[in-house]
mmCIF file of C-alpha atoms and ligand atoms in Angstrom:
data_model
loop_
_atom_site.group_PDB
_atom_site.id
_atom_site.type_symbol
_atom_site.label_atom_id
_atom_site.label_comp_id
_atom_site.label_asym_id
_atom_site.label_seq_id
_atom_site.Cartn_x
_atom_site.Cartn_y
_atom_site.Cartn_z
ATOM 1 C CA MET A 1 43.504 105.522 57.745
ATOM 2 C CA ASN A 2 45.390 102.366 56.837
ATOM 3 C CA SER A 3 48.769 101.702 58.432
ATOM 4 C CA THR A 4 51.681 99.416 57.693
ATOM 5 C CA TYR A 5 54.969 98.691 59.409
ATOM 6 C CA GLN A 6 58.391 97.193 58.779
ATOM 7 C CA ALA A 7 59.314 93.651 59.774
ATOM 8 C CA PRO A 8 61.932 93.093 62.509
ATOM 9 C CA ARG A 9 65.263 92.173 60.802
ATOM 10 C CA ARG A 10 65.334 88.696 62.375
ATOM 11 C CA LEU A 11 62.338 87.670 60.266
ATOM 12 C CA ILE A 12 64.384 88.051 57.065
ATOM 13 C CA LYS A 13 66.074 84.734 56.207
ATOM 14 C CA THR A 14 69.444 84.384 54.506
ATOM 15 C CA ALA A 15 69.891 82.358 51.309
ATOM 16 C CA ASP A 16 71.315 79.472 53.395
ATOM 17 C CA GLU A 17 68.315 79.503 55.703
ATOM 18 C CA ILE A 18 65.898 79.576 52.761
ATOM 19 C CA GLU A 19 67.655 76.550 51.280
ATOM 20 C CA LYS A 20 67.064 74.679 54.557
ATOM 21 C CA MET A 21 63.425 75.797 54.532
ATOM 22 C CA ARG A 22 63.171 74.380 50.979
ATOM 23 C CA VAL A 23 64.391 71.005 52.208
ATOM 24 C CA ALA A 24 62.009 70.961 55.204
ATOM 25 C CA GLY A 25 59.118 72.139 53.044
ATOM 26 C CA LYS A 26 59.691 69.416 50.477
ATOM 27 C CA LEU A 27 59.713 66.737 53.189
ATOM 28 C CA ALA A 28 56.435 68.037 54.660
ATOM 29 C CA ALA A 29 54.831 68.057 51.192
ATOM 30 C CA GLU A 30 56.028 64.506 50.516
ATOM 31 C CA ILE A 31 54.169 63.221 53.581
ATOM 32 C CA LEU A 32 50.829 64.491 52.231
ATOM 33 C CA ASP A 33 51.549 62.548 49.021
ATOM 34 C CA MET A 34 52.851 59.448 50.758
ATOM 35 C CA ILE A 35 49.786 59.096 53.005
ATOM 36 C CA LYS A 36 47.219 59.424 50.212
ATOM 37 C CA PRO A 37 46.856 55.705 49.263
ATOM 38 C CA HIS A 38 46.350 54.854 52.955
ATOM 39 C CA ILE A 39 43.325 57.133 53.338
ATOM 40 C CA LYS A 40 40.151 55.115 52.864
ATOM 41 C CA ALA A 41 36.957 54.095 54.646
ATOM 42 C CA GLY A 42 37.621 51.784 57.618
ATOM 43 C CA VAL A 43 41.040 53.232 58.497
ATOM 44 C CA SER A 44 41.474 55.019 61.829
ATOM 45 C CA THR A 45 43.116 58.425 62.095
ATOM 46 C CA LEU A 46 45.596 56.884 64.570
ATOM 47 C CA GLU A 47 46.757 54.418 61.906
ATOM 48 C CA LEU A 48 47.432 57.346 59.560
ATOM 49 C CA ASP A 49 49.349 59.088 62.347
ATOM 50 C CA THR A 50 51.540 56.044 62.935
ATOM 51 C CA ILE A 51 52.383 55.730 59.231
ATOM 52 C CA CYS A 52 53.350 59.418 59.043
ATOM 53 C CA HIS A 53 55.368 59.233 62.240
ATOM 54 C CA ASP A 54 57.388 56.228 61.098
ATOM 55 C CA TYR A 55 57.975 57.725 57.640
ATOM 56 C CA ILE A 56 59.248 61.032 59.058
ATOM 57 C CA VAL A 57 61.493 59.415 61.648
ATOM 58 C CA ASN A 58 62.813 56.382 59.722
ATOM 59 C CA THR A 59 62.732 57.411 56.050
ATOM 60 C CA GLN A 60 63.147 61.174 56.164
ATOM 61 C CA ASN A 61 65.362 61.265 59.257
ATOM 62 C CA ALA A 62 63.400 64.307 60.316
ATOM 63 C CA ILE A 63 61.537 65.353 63.478
ATOM 64 C CA PRO A 64 57.724 65.483 63.824
ATOM 65 C CA ALA A 65 57.283 69.040 65.130
ATOM 66 C CA CYS A 66 53.819 68.558 66.641
ATOM 67 C CA LEU A 67 54.807 65.606 68.840
ATOM 68 C CA GLY A 68 55.280 67.042 72.333
ATOM 69 C CA TYR A 69 54.460 70.576 71.195
ATOM 70 C CA GLY A 70 52.270 73.175 72.803
ATOM 71 C CA ALA A 71 52.003 72.345 76.503
ATOM 72 C CA ALA A 72 50.387 75.249 78.314
ATOM 73 C CA PRO A 73 48.676 75.845 81.655
ATOM 74 C CA GLY A 74 45.606 73.564 81.564
ATOM 75 C CA ARG A 75 46.658 71.856 78.315
ATOM 76 C CA ASN A 76 48.885 68.845 77.724
ATOM 77 C CA ALA A 77 51.415 68.825 74.891
ATOM 78 C CA PHE A 78 50.132 67.401 71.579
ATOM 79 C CA GLN A 79 50.920 63.659 71.628
ATOM 80 C CA HIS A 80 50.868 62.900 67.895
ATOM 81 C CA THR A 81 52.657 63.595 64.617
ATOM 82 C CA ILE A 82 49.768 64.885 62.506
ATOM 83 C CA CYS A 83 46.541 66.725 63.149
ATOM 84 C CA THR A 84 43.542 64.865 61.688
ATOM 85 C CA SER A 85 40.454 67.074 61.414
ATOM 86 C CA VAL A 86 37.312 65.374 60.103
ATOM 87 C CA ASN A 87 34.116 67.097 58.863
ATOM 88 C CA HIS A 88 33.088 69.765 61.441
ATOM 89 C CA VAL A 89 36.513 69.704 63.118
ATOM 90 C CA VAL A 90 38.224 72.948 62.093
ATOM 91 C CA CYS A 91 41.810 72.131 63.126
ATOM 92 C CA HIS A 92 44.056 70.351 65.665
ATOM 93 C CA GLY A 93 42.018 67.121 65.584
ATOM 94 C CA ILE A 94 43.762 64.431 67.650
ATOM 95 C CA PRO A 95 44.423 61.094 65.897
ATOM 96 C CA SER A 96 42.477 58.314 67.587
ATOM 97 C CA GLU A 97 41.977 54.573 67.282
ATOM 98 C CA SER A 98 38.232 55.099 67.624
ATOM 99 C CA LYS A 99 37.949 57.672 64.822
ATOM 100 C CA ILE A 100 37.306 55.418 61.812
ATOM 101 C CA LEU A 101 36.984 57.151 58.448
ATOM 102 C CA LYS A 102 33.769 56.506 56.522
ATOM 103 C CA ASN A 103 32.512 57.161 53.020
ATOM 104 C CA GLY A 104 31.657 60.844 52.506
ATOM 105 C CA ASP A 105 33.962 62.205 55.241
ATOM 106 C CA ILE A 106 36.288 65.094 54.504
ATOM 107 C CA LEU A 107 39.650 64.924 56.299
ATOM 108 C CA ASN A 108 42.375 67.494 56.784
ATOM 109 C CA ILE A 109 45.874 66.244 57.522
ATOM 110 C CA ASP A 110 48.248 68.891 58.856
ATOM 111 C CA VAL A 111 51.904 67.955 59.180
ATOM 112 C CA THR A 112 54.958 69.869 60.329
ATOM 113 C CA VAL A 113 58.498 68.492 60.191
ATOM 114 C CA ILE A 114 61.807 69.837 61.418
ATOM 115 C CA LYS A 115 64.892 69.148 59.312
ATOM 116 C CA ASP A 116 68.289 70.645 60.141
ATOM 117 C CA GLY A 117 66.556 72.961 62.625
ATOM 118 C CA TYR A 118 64.015 74.413 60.165
ATOM 119 C CA HIS A 119 60.254 73.799 59.949
ATOM 120 C CA GLY A 120 58.045 72.872 56.990
ATOM 121 C CA ASP A 121 54.294 73.144 57.670
ATOM 122 C CA THR A 122 51.497 72.160 55.279
ATOM 123 C CA ASN A 123 48.014 70.689 55.190
ATOM 124 C CA MET A 124 45.363 69.607 52.708
ATOM 125 C CA MET A 125 41.912 68.039 52.421
ATOM 126 C CA TYR A 126 41.141 64.449 51.410
ATOM 127 C CA VAL A 127 37.711 63.106 50.493
ATOM 128 C CA ILE A 128 36.848 59.584 51.649
ATOM 129 C CA GLY A 129 35.108 57.867 48.754
ATOM 130 C CA GLU A 130 32.437 60.217 47.461
ATOM 131 C CA THR A 131 31.073 63.212 49.326
ATOM 132 C CA SER A 132 28.342 65.845 48.833
ATOM 133 C CA ILE A 133 28.467 68.662 46.284
ATOM 134 C CA LEU A 134 28.606 71.097 49.213
ATOM 135 C CA ALA A 135 31.577 69.374 50.869
ATOM 136 C CA ASN A 136 33.442 69.231 47.562
ATOM 137 C CA ARG A 137 32.792 72.915 46.927
ATOM 138 C CA LEU A 138 33.904 73.817 50.462
ATOM 139 C CA CYS A 139 37.235 72.011 49.957
ATOM 140 C CA ASN A 140 37.771 73.658 46.568
ATOM 141 C CA VAL A 141 36.953 77.105 47.959
ATOM 142 C CA ALA A 142 39.399 76.624 50.864
ATOM 143 C CA GLN A 143 42.173 75.698 48.420
ATOM 144 C CA GLU A 144 41.395 78.563 46.066
ATOM 145 C CA ALA A 145 41.247 80.946 49.060
ATOM 146 C CA MET A 146 44.764 79.886 50.028
ATOM 147 C CA TYR A 147 45.983 80.387 46.450
ATOM 148 C CA ARG A 148 44.385 83.852 46.252
ATOM 149 C CA GLY A 149 46.115 84.810 49.486
ATOM 150 C CA ILE A 150 49.438 83.490 48.184
ATOM 151 C CA ALA A 151 48.963 85.378 44.900
ATOM 152 C CA THR A 152 49.089 88.731 46.740
ATOM 153 C CA VAL A 153 52.531 87.980 48.202
ATOM 154 C CA LYS A 154 55.452 90.046 46.889
ATOM 155 C CA PRO A 155 57.878 92.614 48.293
ATOM 156 C CA GLY A 156 56.045 95.832 49.134
ATOM 157 C CA SER A 157 52.615 94.273 49.582
ATOM 158 C CA SER A 158 51.188 94.026 53.097
ATOM 159 C CA ILE A 159 50.113 91.176 55.366
ATOM 160 C CA GLY A 160 46.621 92.701 55.286
ATOM 161 C CA ASP A 161 46.426 92.180 51.514
ATOM 162 C CA ILE A 162 46.516 88.407 52.116
ATOM 163 C CA GLY A 163 43.591 88.336 54.528
ATOM 164 C CA HIS A 164 41.616 90.772 52.445
ATOM 165 C CA ALA A 165 41.920 88.639 49.288
ATOM 166 C CA ILE A 166 40.960 85.487 51.194
ATOM 167 C CA GLN A 167 37.955 86.963 53.011
ATOM 168 C CA LYS A 168 36.580 88.676 49.917
ATOM 169 C CA TYR A 169 36.706 85.463 47.896
ATOM 170 C CA VAL A 170 35.344 83.143 50.624
ATOM 171 C CA GLU A 171 32.407 85.409 51.450
ATOM 172 C CA SER A 172 31.594 85.792 47.738
ATOM 173 C CA GLU A 173 31.144 81.994 47.796
ATOM 174 C CA ARG A 174 28.771 82.379 50.797
ATOM 175 C CA PHE A 175 31.146 80.622 53.188
ATOM 176 C CA SER A 176 32.914 82.129 56.229
ATOM 177 C CA VAL A 177 36.537 82.516 57.384
ATOM 178 C CA VAL A 178 37.600 81.353 60.846
ATOM 179 C CA ARG A 179 38.960 84.286 62.879
ATOM 180 C CA GLU A 180 40.592 82.710 65.942
ATOM 181 C CA TYR A 181 43.399 80.837 64.138
ATOM 182 C CA CYS A 182 45.847 82.263 61.665
ATOM 183 C CA GLY A 183 48.972 81.678 59.602
ATOM 184 C CA HIS A 184 52.357 82.447 61.109
ATOM 185 C CA GLY A 185 55.984 83.250 60.556
ATOM 186 C CA ILE A 186 58.066 80.071 60.501
ATOM 187 C CA GLY A 187 61.744 79.081 60.467
ATOM 188 C CA THR A 188 63.711 77.737 63.404
ATOM 189 C CA VAL A 189 60.622 78.780 65.389
ATOM 190 C CA PHE A 190 57.374 76.873 64.620
ATOM 191 C CA HIS A 191 54.952 79.723 65.325
ATOM 192 C CA ASP A 192 56.761 83.035 64.924
ATOM 193 C CA GLU A 193 55.736 86.561 64.017
ATOM 194 C CA PRO A 194 53.961 87.804 62.052
ATOM 195 C CA GLN A 195 50.435 86.544 62.588
ATOM 196 C CA VAL A 196 48.898 86.077 59.156
ATOM 197 C CA LEU A 197 45.173 86.752 59.478
ATOM 198 C CA HIS A 198 42.880 85.275 56.830
ATOM 199 C CA TYR A 199 40.498 88.243 56.936
ATOM 200 C CA GLY A 200 40.869 92.014 57.159
ATOM 201 C CA GLN A 201 41.823 95.140 55.267
ATOM 202 C CA ALA A 202 44.181 95.665 52.345
ATOM 203 C CA ASP A 203 47.208 97.932 52.957
ATOM 204 C CA THR A 204 47.418 97.158 56.675
ATOM 205 C CA GLY A 205 49.957 95.369 58.856
ATOM 206 C CA MET A 206 53.525 94.372 58.124
ATOM 207 C CA ILE A 207 55.087 95.224 54.746
ATOM 208 C CA LEU A 208 56.445 92.093 53.063
ATOM 209 C CA GLU A 209 60.128 91.892 52.209
ATOM 210 C CA GLU A 210 62.247 89.412 50.290
ATOM 211 C CA GLY A 211 63.364 86.579 52.595
ATOM 212 C CA MET A 212 60.343 86.520 54.910
ATOM 213 C CA THR A 213 58.936 83.004 55.453
ATOM 214 C CA PHE A 214 55.431 82.325 56.726
ATOM 215 C CA THR A 215 52.377 80.134 56.279
ATOM 216 C CA ILE A 216 48.985 80.892 54.787
ATOM 217 C CA GLU A 217 46.369 78.438 56.075
ATOM 218 C CA PRO A 218 42.759 79.610 55.802
ATOM 219 C CA MET A 219 40.033 77.633 57.567
ATOM 220 C CA VAL A 220 36.731 77.979 55.709
ATOM 221 C CA ASN A 221 33.371 77.117 57.288
ATOM 222 C CA ALA A 222 30.151 76.162 55.527
ATOM 223 C CA GLY A 223 28.152 78.009 58.216
ATOM 224 C CA VAL A 224 29.186 80.578 60.821
ATOM 225 C CA TRP A 225 32.880 81.455 61.381
ATOM 226 C CA GLN A 226 32.699 80.938 65.146
ATOM 227 C CA THR A 227 34.448 77.937 66.686
ATOM 228 C CA ARG A 228 34.457 76.058 69.981
ATOM 229 C CA LEU A 229 37.378 74.395 71.768
ATOM 230 C CA MET A 230 36.666 70.872 73.054
ATOM 231 C CA GLY A 231 37.457 69.639 76.581
ATOM 232 C CA ASP A 232 40.750 68.107 75.397
ATOM 233 C CA LYS A 233 41.889 71.733 74.836
ATOM 234 C CA TRP A 234 43.107 70.909 71.293
ATOM 235 C CA THR A 235 40.194 69.902 69.056
ATOM 236 C CA VAL A 236 38.541 72.941 67.479
ATOM 237 C CA VAL A 237 35.039 72.468 66.051
ATOM 238 C CA THR A 238 32.600 74.746 64.270
ATOM 239 C CA LYS A 239 30.097 76.308 66.649
ATOM 240 C CA ASP A 240 27.172 75.228 64.437
ATOM 241 C CA HIS A 241 28.714 71.800 63.707
ATOM 242 C CA LYS A 242 28.653 72.494 59.967
ATOM 243 C CA LEU A 243 31.607 71.420 57.804
ATOM 244 C CA SER A 244 35.012 73.119 57.764
ATOM 245 C CA ALA A 245 37.941 72.835 55.338
ATOM 246 C CA GLN A 246 41.548 74.089 55.339
ATOM 247 C CA TYR A 247 44.637 74.218 53.149
ATOM 248 C CA GLU A 248 48.125 75.363 54.190
ATOM 249 C CA HIS A 249 51.424 76.144 52.524
ATOM 250 C CA THR A 250 54.741 77.453 53.822
ATOM 251 C CA LEU A 251 56.208 80.092 51.522
ATOM 252 C CA VAL A 252 59.042 82.570 51.074
ATOM 253 C CA VAL A 253 58.834 86.091 49.678
ATOM 254 C CA THR A 254 61.174 86.305 46.657
ATOM 255 C CA ALA A 255 62.599 89.376 44.878
ATOM 256 C CA THR A 256 59.592 89.526 42.578
ATOM 257 C CA GLY A 257 56.862 87.410 44.154
ATOM 258 C CA VAL A 258 56.544 84.178 46.082
ATOM 259 C CA GLU A 259 57.950 80.660 46.181
ATOM 260 C CA ILE A 260 55.802 77.899 47.693
ATOM 261 C CA LEU A 261 58.142 75.759 49.780
ATOM 262 C CA THR A 262 55.612 72.967 50.396
ATOM 263 C CA ALA A 263 54.411 72.590 46.776
ATOM 264 C CA ARG A 264 53.318 69.094 45.689
ATOM 265 C CA PRO A 265 53.514 67.577 42.196
ATOM 266 C CA ASP A 266 49.692 67.301 41.987
ATOM 267 C CA GLU A 267 49.245 71.085 42.203
ATOM 268 C CA ASP A 268 48.922 73.449 39.257
ATOM 269 C CA LEU A 269 50.999 76.407 40.413
ATOM 270 C CA SER A 270 51.499 78.008 37.008
ATOM 271 C CA ARG A 271 49.854 81.251 38.183
ATOM 272 C CA PHE A 272 52.648 81.866 40.706
ATOM 273 C CA THR A 273 55.877 83.324 39.374
ATOM 274 C CA ALA A 274 58.738 83.343 41.858
HETATM 275 N N1 MF3 B 301 50.466 72.590 62.047
HETATM 276 C C1 MF3 B 301 49.616 73.489 62.792
HETATM 277 C C2 MF3 B 301 49.770 74.841 62.155
HETATM 278 O O1 MF3 B 301 49.513 74.937 61.000
HETATM 279 C C3 MF3 B 301 49.941 73.515 64.235
HETATM 280 C C4 MF3 B 301 49.606 72.271 64.932
HETATM 281 S S1 MF3 B 301 50.145 72.393 66.526
HETATM 282 C C5 MF3 B 301 49.765 70.895 67.170
HETATM 283 O O2 MF3 B 301 50.208 75.811 62.698
HETATM 284 F F1 MF3 B 301 50.382 70.838 68.299
HETATM 285 F F2 MF3 B 301 48.463 70.800 67.257
HETATM 286 F F3 MF3 B 301 50.167 69.941 66.399
HETATM 287 CO CO1 CO B 302 50.080 73.218 59.891
HETATM 288 CO CO1 CO B 303 50.850 76.445 60.339
#
């Protein structure tokens, strides 16, 4: 039998908090736009990181949330502003002077900023020059998977509906969904409850309510869903070294549906009614 449960009250944001999330979300989205003309063959991922860092700190007067985040036993804190995940890197790729982008690469940039105490978290894929038909299709499927997950969001639906919609679509395209990493509640806390799985059963998990804020960020693999963590304890790669792609938005559940807080001008979001 399926089961659902109610969210703890603290996960429901007030109108004032949602307004601050809107501001943070817009700043995060702007970075993905701002960095676009800088992404080309011959550029290192560290150069992209530096540009994003300086823009967040000096232009946006905001805080890069990833910088210094996530120290744990056996793992140093993340030392950069963005995650740069190229080709078979699934997520949490570390910007590096020696990682030079080349024609045909696919790159995910994931950025999280803090403004006025609230987080905005988003990521997208970029193609360097021209890439394969497969790589293009993988990126498109990852984006559409995210949109299909977002499209289920409204008061009264469940967290499980999101993962179900994503998994069903991705597997129908003969790709796989990463299991070990998920979306998350977000607000003053970077990674809060609930965990938003990108696979699973409809009508299971937490019931969505107006004012909940969380991310949806499916990672889609061309081969098997299994991943491996590198020795740096951050970089996640596909187990079979085939390509991986990801898209992420931060959103809020509205009275009748969903509002995407990290929307960019280049996106066609006409299917989503807030
Ligand atoms: N932005 C990532 C997410 O979507 C988290 C990155 S944590 C970092 O949740 F420390 F690696 F930056
Ligand atoms: Co992110
Ligand atoms: Co996230």
